[in-house]
CSV table of C-alpha atoms and ligand atoms in Angstrom, one decimal:
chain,number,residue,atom,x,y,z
A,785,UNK,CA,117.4,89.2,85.3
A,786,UNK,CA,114.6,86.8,86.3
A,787,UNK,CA,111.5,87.7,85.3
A,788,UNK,CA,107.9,85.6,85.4
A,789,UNK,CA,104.9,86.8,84.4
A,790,UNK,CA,101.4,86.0,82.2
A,791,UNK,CA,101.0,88.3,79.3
A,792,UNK,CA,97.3,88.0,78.1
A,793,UNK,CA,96.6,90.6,75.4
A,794,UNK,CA,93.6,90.3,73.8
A,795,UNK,CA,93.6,91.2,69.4
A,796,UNK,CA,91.3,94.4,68.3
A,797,UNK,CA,92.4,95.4,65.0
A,798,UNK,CA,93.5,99.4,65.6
A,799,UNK,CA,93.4,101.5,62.1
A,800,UNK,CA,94.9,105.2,63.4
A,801,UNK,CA,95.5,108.2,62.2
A,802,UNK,CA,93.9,111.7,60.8
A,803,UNK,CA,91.4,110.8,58.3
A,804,UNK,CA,91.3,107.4,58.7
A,805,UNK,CA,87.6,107.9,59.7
A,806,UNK,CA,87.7,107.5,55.5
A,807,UNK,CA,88.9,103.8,56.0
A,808,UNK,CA,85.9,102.9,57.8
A,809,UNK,CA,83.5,101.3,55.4
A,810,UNK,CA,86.8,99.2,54.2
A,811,UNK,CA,87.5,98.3,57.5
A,812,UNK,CA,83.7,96.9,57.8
A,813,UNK,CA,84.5,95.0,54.5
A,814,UNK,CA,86.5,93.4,55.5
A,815,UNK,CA,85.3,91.6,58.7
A,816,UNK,CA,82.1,91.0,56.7
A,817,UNK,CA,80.2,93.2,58.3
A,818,UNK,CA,77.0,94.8,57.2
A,819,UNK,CA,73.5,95.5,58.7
A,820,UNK,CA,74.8,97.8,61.5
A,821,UNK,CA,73.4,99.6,64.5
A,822,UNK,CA,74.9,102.6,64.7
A,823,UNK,CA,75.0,103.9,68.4
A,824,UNK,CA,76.1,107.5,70.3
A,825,UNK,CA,75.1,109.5,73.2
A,826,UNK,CA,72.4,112.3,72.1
A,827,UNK,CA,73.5,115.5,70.4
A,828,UNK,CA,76.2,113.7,68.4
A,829,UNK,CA,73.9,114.3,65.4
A,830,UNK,CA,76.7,115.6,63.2
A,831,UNK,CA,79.3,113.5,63.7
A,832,UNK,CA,77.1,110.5,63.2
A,833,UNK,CA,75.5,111.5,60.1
A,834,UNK,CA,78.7,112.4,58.8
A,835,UNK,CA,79.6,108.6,59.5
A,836,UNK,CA,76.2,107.3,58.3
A,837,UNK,CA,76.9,108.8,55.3
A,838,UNK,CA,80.2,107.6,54.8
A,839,UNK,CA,78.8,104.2,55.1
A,840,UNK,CA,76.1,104.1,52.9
A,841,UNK,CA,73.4,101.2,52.6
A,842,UNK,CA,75.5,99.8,56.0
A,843,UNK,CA,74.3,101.6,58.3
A,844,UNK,CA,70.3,99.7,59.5
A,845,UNK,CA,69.4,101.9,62.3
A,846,UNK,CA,70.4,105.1,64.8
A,847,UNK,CA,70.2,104.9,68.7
A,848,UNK,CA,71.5,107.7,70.2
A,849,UNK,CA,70.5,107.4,73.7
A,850,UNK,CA,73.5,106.0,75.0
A,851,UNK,CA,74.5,107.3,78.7
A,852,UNK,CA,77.0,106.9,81.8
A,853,UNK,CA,77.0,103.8,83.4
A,854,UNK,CA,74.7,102.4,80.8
A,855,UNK,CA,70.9,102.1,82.6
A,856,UNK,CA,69.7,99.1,82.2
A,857,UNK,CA,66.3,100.5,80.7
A,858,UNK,CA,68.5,102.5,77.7
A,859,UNK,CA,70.2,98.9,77.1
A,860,UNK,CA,66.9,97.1,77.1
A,861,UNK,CA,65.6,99.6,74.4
A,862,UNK,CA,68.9,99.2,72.5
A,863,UNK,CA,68.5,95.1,72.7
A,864,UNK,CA,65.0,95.4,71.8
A,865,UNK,CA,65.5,98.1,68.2
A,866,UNK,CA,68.6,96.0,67.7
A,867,UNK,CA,66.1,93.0,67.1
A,868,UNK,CA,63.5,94.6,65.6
A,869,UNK,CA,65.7,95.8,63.0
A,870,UNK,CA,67.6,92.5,62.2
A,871,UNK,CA,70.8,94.3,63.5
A,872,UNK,CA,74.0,92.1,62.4
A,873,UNK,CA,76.5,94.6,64.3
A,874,UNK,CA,76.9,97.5,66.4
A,875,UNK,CA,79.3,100.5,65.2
A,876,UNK,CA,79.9,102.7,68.8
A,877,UNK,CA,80.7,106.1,67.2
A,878,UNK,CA,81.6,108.3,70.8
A,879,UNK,CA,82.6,107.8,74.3
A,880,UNK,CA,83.3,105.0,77.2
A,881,UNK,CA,78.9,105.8,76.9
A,882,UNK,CA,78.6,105.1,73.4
A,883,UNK,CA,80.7,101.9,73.4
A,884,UNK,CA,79.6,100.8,76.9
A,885,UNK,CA,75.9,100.5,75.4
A,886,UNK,CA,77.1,98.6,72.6
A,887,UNK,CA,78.7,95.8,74.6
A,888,UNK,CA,75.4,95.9,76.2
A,889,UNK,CA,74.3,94.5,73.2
A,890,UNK,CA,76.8,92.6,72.2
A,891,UNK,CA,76.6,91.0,75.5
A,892,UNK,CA,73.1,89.7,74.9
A,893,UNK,CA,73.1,89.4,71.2
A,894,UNK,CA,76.8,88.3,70.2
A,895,UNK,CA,76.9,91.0,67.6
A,896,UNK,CA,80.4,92.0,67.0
A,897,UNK,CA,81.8,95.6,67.6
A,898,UNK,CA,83.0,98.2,65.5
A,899,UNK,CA,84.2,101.5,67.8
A,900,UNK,CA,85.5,105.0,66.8
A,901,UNK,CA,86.2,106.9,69.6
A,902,UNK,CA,86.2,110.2,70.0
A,903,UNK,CA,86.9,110.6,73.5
A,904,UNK,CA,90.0,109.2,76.1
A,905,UNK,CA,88.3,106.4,77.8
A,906,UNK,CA,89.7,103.3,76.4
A,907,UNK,CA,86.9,101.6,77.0
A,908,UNK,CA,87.5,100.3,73.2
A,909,UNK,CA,90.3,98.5,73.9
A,910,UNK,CA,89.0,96.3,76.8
A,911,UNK,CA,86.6,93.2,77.3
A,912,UNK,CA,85.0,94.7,80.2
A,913,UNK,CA,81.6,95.9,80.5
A,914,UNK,CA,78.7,97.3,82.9
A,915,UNK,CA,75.2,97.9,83.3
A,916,UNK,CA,73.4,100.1,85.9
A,917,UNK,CA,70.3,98.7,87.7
A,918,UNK,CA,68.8,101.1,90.4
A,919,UNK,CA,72.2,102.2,92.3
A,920,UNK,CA,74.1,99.0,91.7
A,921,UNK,CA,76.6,98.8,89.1
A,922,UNK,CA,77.0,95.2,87.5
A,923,UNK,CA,80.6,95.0,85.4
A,924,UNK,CA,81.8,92.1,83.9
A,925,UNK,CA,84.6,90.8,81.6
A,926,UNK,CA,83.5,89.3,78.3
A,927,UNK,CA,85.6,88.3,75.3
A,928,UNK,CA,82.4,89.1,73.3
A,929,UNK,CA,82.5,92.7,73.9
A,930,UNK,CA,86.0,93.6,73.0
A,931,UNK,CA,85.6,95.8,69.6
A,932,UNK,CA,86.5,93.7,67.0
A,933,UNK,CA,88.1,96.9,64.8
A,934,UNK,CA,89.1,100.2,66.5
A,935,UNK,CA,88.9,103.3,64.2
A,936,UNK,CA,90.7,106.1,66.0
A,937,UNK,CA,91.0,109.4,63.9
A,938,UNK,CA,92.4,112.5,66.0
A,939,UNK,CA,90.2,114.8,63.4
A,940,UNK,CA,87.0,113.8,65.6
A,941,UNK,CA,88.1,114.6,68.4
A,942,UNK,CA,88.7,118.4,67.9
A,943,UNK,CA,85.2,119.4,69.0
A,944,UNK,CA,85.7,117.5,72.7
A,945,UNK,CA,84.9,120.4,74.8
A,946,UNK,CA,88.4,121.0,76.9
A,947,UNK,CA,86.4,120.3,80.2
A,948,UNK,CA,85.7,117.1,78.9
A,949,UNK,CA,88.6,116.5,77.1
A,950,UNK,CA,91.2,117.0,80.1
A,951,UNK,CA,89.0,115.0,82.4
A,952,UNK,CA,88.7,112.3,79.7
A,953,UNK,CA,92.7,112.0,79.6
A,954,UNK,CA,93.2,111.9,83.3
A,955,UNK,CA,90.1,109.0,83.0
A,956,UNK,CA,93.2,107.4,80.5
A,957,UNK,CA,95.9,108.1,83.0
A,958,UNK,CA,94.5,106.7,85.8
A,959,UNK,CA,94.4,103.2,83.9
A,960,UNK,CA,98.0,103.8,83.4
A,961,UNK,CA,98.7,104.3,87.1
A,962,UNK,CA,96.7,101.1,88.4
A,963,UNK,CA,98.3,98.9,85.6
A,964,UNK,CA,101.6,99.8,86.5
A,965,UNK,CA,100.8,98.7,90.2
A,966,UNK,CA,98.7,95.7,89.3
A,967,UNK,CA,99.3,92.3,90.5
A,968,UNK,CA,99.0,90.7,87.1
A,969,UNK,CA,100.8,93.5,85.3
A,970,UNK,CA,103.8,92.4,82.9
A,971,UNK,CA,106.5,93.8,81.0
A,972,UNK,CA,104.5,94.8,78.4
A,973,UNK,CA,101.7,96.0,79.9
A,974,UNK,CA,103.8,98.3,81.9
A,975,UNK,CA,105.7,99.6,78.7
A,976,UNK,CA,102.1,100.6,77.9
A,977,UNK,CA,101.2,101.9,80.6
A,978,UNK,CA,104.6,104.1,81.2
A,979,UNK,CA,104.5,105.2,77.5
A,980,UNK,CA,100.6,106.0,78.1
A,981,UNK,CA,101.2,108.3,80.9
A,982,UNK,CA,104.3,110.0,79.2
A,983,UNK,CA,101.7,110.9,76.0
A,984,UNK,CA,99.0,112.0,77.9
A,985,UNK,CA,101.1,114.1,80.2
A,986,UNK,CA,102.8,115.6,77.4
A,987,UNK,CA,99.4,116.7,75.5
A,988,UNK,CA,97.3,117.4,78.3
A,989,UNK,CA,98.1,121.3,79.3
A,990,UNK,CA,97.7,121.4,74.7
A,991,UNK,CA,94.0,119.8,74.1
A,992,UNK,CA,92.1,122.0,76.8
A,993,UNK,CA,94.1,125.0,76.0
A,994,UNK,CA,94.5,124.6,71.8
A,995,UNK,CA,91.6,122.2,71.2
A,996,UNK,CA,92.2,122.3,67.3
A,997,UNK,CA,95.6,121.0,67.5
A,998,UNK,CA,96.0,117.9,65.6
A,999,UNK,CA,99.0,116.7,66.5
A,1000,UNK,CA,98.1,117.4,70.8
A,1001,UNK,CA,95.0,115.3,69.9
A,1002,UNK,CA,96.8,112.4,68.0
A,1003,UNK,CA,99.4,112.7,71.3
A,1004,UNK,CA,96.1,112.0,73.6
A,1005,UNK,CA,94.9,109.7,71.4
A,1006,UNK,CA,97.8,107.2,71.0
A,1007,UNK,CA,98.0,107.9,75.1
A,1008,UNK,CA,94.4,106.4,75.4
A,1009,UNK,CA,95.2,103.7,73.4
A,1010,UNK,CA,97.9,102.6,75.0
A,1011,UNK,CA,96.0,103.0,78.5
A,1012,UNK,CA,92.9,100.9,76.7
A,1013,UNK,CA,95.2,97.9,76.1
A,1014,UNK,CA,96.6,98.1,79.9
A,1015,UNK,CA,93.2,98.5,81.3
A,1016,UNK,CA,91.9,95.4,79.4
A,1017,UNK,CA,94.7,92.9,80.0
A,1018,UNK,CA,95.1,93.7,84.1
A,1019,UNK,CA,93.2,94.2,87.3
A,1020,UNK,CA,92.5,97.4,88.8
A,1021,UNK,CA,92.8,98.4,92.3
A,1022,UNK,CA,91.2,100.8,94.8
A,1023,UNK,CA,91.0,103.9,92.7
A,1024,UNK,CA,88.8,101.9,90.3
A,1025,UNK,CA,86.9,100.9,92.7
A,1026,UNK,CA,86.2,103.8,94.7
A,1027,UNK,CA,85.4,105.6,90.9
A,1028,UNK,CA,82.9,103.0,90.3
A,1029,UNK,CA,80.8,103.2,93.1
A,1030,UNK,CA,80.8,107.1,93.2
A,1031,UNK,CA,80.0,107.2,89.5
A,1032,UNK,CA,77.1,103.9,90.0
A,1033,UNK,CA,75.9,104.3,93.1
A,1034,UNK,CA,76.4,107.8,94.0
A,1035,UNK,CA,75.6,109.1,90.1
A,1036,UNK,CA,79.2,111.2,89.8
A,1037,UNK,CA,80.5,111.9,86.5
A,1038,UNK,CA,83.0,109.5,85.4
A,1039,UNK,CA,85.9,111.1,84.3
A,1040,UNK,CA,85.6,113.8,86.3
A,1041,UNK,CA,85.6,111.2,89.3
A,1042,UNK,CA,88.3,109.7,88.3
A,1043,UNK,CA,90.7,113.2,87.9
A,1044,UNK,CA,90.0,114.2,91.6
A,1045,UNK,CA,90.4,110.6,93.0
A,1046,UNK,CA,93.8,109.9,90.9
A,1047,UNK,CA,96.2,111.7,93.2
A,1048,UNK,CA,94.7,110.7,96.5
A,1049,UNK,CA,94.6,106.9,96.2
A,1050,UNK,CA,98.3,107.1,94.2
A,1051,UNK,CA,99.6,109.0,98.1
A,1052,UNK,CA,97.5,105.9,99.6
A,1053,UNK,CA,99.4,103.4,97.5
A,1054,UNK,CA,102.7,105.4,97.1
A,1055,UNK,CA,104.9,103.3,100.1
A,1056,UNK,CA,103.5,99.9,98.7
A,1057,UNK,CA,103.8,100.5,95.3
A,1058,UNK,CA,107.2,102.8,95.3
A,1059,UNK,CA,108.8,101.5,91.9
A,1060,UNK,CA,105.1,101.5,90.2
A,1061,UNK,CA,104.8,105.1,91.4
A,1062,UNK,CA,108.6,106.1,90.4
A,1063,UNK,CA,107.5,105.1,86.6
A,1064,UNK,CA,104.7,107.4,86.9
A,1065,UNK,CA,106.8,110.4,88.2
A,1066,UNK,CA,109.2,109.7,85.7
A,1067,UNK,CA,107.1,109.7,82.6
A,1068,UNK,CA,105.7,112.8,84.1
A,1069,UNK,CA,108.9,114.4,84.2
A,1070,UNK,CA,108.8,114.6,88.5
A,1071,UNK,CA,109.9,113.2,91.5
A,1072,UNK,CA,106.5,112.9,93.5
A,1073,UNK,CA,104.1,110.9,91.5
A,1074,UNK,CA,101.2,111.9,94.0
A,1075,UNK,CA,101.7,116.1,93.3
A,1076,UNK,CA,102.4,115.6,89.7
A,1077,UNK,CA,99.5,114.0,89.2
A,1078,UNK,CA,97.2,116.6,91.1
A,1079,UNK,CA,99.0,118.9,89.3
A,1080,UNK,CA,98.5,117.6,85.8
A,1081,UNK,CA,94.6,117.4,87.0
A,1082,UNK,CA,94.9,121.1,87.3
A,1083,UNK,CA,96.7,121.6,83.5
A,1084,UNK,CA,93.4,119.2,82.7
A,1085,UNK,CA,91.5,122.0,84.0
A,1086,UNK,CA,89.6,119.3,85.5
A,1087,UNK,CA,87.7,119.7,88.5
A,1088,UNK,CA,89.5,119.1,91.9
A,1089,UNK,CA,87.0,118.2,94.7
A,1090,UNK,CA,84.1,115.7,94.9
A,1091,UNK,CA,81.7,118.4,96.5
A,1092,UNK,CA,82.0,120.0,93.5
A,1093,UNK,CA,80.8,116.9,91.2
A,1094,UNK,CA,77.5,117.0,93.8
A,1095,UNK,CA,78.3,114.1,95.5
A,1096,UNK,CA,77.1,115.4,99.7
A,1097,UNK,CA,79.2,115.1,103.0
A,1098,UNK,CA,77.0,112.6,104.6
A,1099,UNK,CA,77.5,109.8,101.7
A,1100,UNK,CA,81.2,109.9,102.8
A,1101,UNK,CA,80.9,106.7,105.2
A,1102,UNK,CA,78.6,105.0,102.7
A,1103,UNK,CA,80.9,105.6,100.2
A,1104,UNK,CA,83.7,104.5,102.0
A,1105,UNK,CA,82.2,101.3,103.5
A,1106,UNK,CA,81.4,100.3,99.6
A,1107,UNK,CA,84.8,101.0,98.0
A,1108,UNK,CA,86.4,98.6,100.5
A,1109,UNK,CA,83.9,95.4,100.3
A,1110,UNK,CA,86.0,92.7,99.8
A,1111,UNK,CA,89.0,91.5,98.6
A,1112,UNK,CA,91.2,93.9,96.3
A,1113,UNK,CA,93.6,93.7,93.8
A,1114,UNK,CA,95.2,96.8,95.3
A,1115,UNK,CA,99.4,97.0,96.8
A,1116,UNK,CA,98.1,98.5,100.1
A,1117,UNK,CA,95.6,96.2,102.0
A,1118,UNK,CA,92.4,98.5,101.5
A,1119,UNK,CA,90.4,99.8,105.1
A,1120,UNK,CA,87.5,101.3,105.5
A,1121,UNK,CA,89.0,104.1,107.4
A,1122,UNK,CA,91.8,104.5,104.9
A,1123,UNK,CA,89.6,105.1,101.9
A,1124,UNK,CA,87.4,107.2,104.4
A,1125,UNK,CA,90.6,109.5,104.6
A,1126,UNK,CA,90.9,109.0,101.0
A,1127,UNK,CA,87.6,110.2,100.4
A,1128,UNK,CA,87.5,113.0,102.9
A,1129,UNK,CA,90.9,114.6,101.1
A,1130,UNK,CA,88.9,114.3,97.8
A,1131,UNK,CA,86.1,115.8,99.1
A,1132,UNK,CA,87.6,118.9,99.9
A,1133,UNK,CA,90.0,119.1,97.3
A,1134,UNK,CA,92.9,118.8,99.1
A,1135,UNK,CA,96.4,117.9,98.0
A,1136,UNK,CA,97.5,114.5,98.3
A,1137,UNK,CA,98.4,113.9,101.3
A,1138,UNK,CA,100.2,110.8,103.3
A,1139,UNK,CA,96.7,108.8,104.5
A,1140,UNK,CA,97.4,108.2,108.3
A,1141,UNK,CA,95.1,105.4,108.9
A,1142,UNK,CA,96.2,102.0,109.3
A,1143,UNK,CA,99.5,102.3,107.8
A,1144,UNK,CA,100.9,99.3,107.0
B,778,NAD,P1,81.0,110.0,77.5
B,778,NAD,O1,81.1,108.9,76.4
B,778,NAD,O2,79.8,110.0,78.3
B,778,NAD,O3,81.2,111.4,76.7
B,778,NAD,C1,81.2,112.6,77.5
B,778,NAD,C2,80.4,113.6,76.7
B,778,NAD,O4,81.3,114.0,75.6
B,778,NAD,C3,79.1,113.2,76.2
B,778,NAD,O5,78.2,114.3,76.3
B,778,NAD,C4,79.4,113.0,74.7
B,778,NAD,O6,78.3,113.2,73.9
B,778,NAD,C5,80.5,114.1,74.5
B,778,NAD,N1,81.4,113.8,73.3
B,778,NAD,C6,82.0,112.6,73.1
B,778,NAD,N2,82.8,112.8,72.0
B,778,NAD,C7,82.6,114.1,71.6
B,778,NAD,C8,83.2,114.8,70.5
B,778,NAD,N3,84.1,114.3,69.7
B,778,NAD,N4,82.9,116.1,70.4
B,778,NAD,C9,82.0,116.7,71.3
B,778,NAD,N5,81.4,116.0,72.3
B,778,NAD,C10,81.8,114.7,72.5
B,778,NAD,O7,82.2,110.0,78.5
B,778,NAD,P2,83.4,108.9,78.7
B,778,NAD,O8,84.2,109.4,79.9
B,778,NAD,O9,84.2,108.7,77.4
B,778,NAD,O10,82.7,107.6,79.0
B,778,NAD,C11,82.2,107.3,80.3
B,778,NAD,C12,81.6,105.9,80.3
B,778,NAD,O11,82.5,105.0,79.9
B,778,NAD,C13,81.2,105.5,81.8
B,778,NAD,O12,80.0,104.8,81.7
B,778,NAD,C14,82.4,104.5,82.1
B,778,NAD,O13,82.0,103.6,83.1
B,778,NAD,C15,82.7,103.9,80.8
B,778,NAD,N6,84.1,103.4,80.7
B,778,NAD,C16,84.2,102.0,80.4
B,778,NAD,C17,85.4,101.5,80.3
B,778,NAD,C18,85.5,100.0,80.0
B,778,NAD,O14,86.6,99.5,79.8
B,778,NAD,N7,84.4,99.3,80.0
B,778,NAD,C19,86.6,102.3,80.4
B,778,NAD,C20,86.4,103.6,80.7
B,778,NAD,C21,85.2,104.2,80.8
């Protein structure tokens, strides 16, 4: 066997487990950290006063305005209170939204990052981060926002609302799929990824149908771990992309976005990217990676078409003529007509099916 390959990994300490939620303040010990800025989205008021009160005198301030795609405006506010109130870290308690507007602030501020996440986004795991101005959509990579701890307890995630929770995990599954198919993917990564897919596939159909089950939530959670570490260390492709300018420029729900686009760019990619795509159907237990995954969206209970996230028939060709600007890191050379196609079979909800235009 010859193999070749650059395996960049980055280090997050990752304490997981029921309960471990109680190993928190330790875990703050013992990076030294004190003086924190405790962020979630709104309406998280129990779970965070539950951690706030596990913490003690730690905790220096609450913002719980965090949002998708992180507005600029909600990050300037967070700078600003982080400043006023001599903030010396930022604990992201919540979603990719909660720990998105902390590595808003740790961007400007170099204040390191505490996360306990609570839903499957994996957007603790990764260096990347983005801020919304108007309809644009900055990202970047960062080492400076990559959590410096990861706290993930299954036990929080019980009250995910199974709408969210099965989006969420196909949110985790789609990292899996572009990893596998990435050009800078490695061994590792791909074990990740593969192993990521197999967990989340397995506990899927269980977290929207038996929220309270522990061990279906540890399954998901140790899925979006894995799919977290993939995410951070490769580049993503077209189904990324397209997700990111329908969720920054178009204002579409992110995971949701993600669980109806999945299936459509994997048939896009599927010739191109056969043995990526063959991991995928195996550790889903099928032979055609496209339909399993559509049908796994469906176990998810997660929505199926983008007219039903709101996004309108006439933004298709805008849509489309964003999502393939420039060059992409993606097996099948991306077109503008081709992620047209894409886009249109989304739209209505279709299943995945082979995208005609410009084959190659
Ligand atoms: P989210 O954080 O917005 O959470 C969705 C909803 O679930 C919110 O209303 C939240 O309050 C609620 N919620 C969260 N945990 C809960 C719980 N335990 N019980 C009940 N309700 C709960 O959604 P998300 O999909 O996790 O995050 C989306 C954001 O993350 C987007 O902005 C996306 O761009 C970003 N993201 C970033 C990365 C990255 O690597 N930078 C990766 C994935 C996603």
């Amino acid at each position: 066997m010859t193999l070749s390959f650059t395996c960049d990994i980055r280090p997050t300490r990752v304490v997981f487990g029921i309960g471990s939620i109680e190993r928190l303040g330790h875990e703050l010990d013992r990076l030294g950290l004190s003086r924190l800025l405790l962020i979630s989205t709104p309406g998280r008021r129990d779970l965070v006063e539950y951690v706030a009160q596990l913490l003690g005198g730690r905790v220096a301030g609450m913002f719980a305005r965090a949002e998708e795609h992180v507005p600029l405006a909600v990050a300037e506010d967070a700078r600003a209170y982080t400043g006023r109130i001599g903030a010396l870290g930022c604990l992201a308690v919540g979603g990719g939204s909660a720990i998105g507007l902390a590595k808003a602030v740790a961007l400007s501020s170099g204040c390191p990052i505490v996360a306990v996440p609570t839903t499957y986004s994996g957007s603790e795991m990764t260096p990347l981060w983005g801020i919304t101005s108007g309809k644009e959509k900055q990202t970047g990579r960062d080492a400076r926002v990559q959590p410096r701890c990861v706290v993930y307890d299954p036990a929080l995630t019980t009250g995910l609302p199974p709408a969210i929770s099965g989006a969420s995990a196909m949110n985790a599954v789609a990292h899996c799929v572009e990893a596998l198919y990435a050009p800078d993917s490695n061994p590792l990564t791909s074990l990740m990824a593969e192993e990521g897919i197999r967990a989340l596939g397995a506990s899927v159909p269980f977290i929207v149908r038996k929220p309270g089950d522990l061990g279906q939530r540890s399954g998901a959670l140790y899925g979006a771990w894995l799919a977290g570490m993939a995410l951070g260390s490769v580049s993503m492709g077209l189904h990324h992309r397209i997700c990111h300018v329908l969720g920054g420029s178009f204002g579409l729900p992110h995971a949701q976005t993600h669980a109806v686009v999945l299936p459509h760019v994997a048939r896009y990619n599927e010739r191109a990217a056969s043995a990526a795509l063959q991991r995928v159907a195996v550790a889903l237990g099928a032979e055609d990676a496209p339909g399993a995954l559509f049908d796994l969206c469906r176990a998810a209970g997660a929505p199926r078409a983008l007219e039903e996230l709101g996004l309108r028939e006439r933004d298709l060709d805008d849509a489309a003529a964003l999502s393939s600007r420039g060059d992409q890191p993606n097996p099948r050379p991306v077109t503008r007509d081709g992620v047209r196609e894409i886009l249109e079979h989304a739209y209505r909800g279709h299943q995945p099916v082979v995208v005609e235009s410009s084959i190659n």
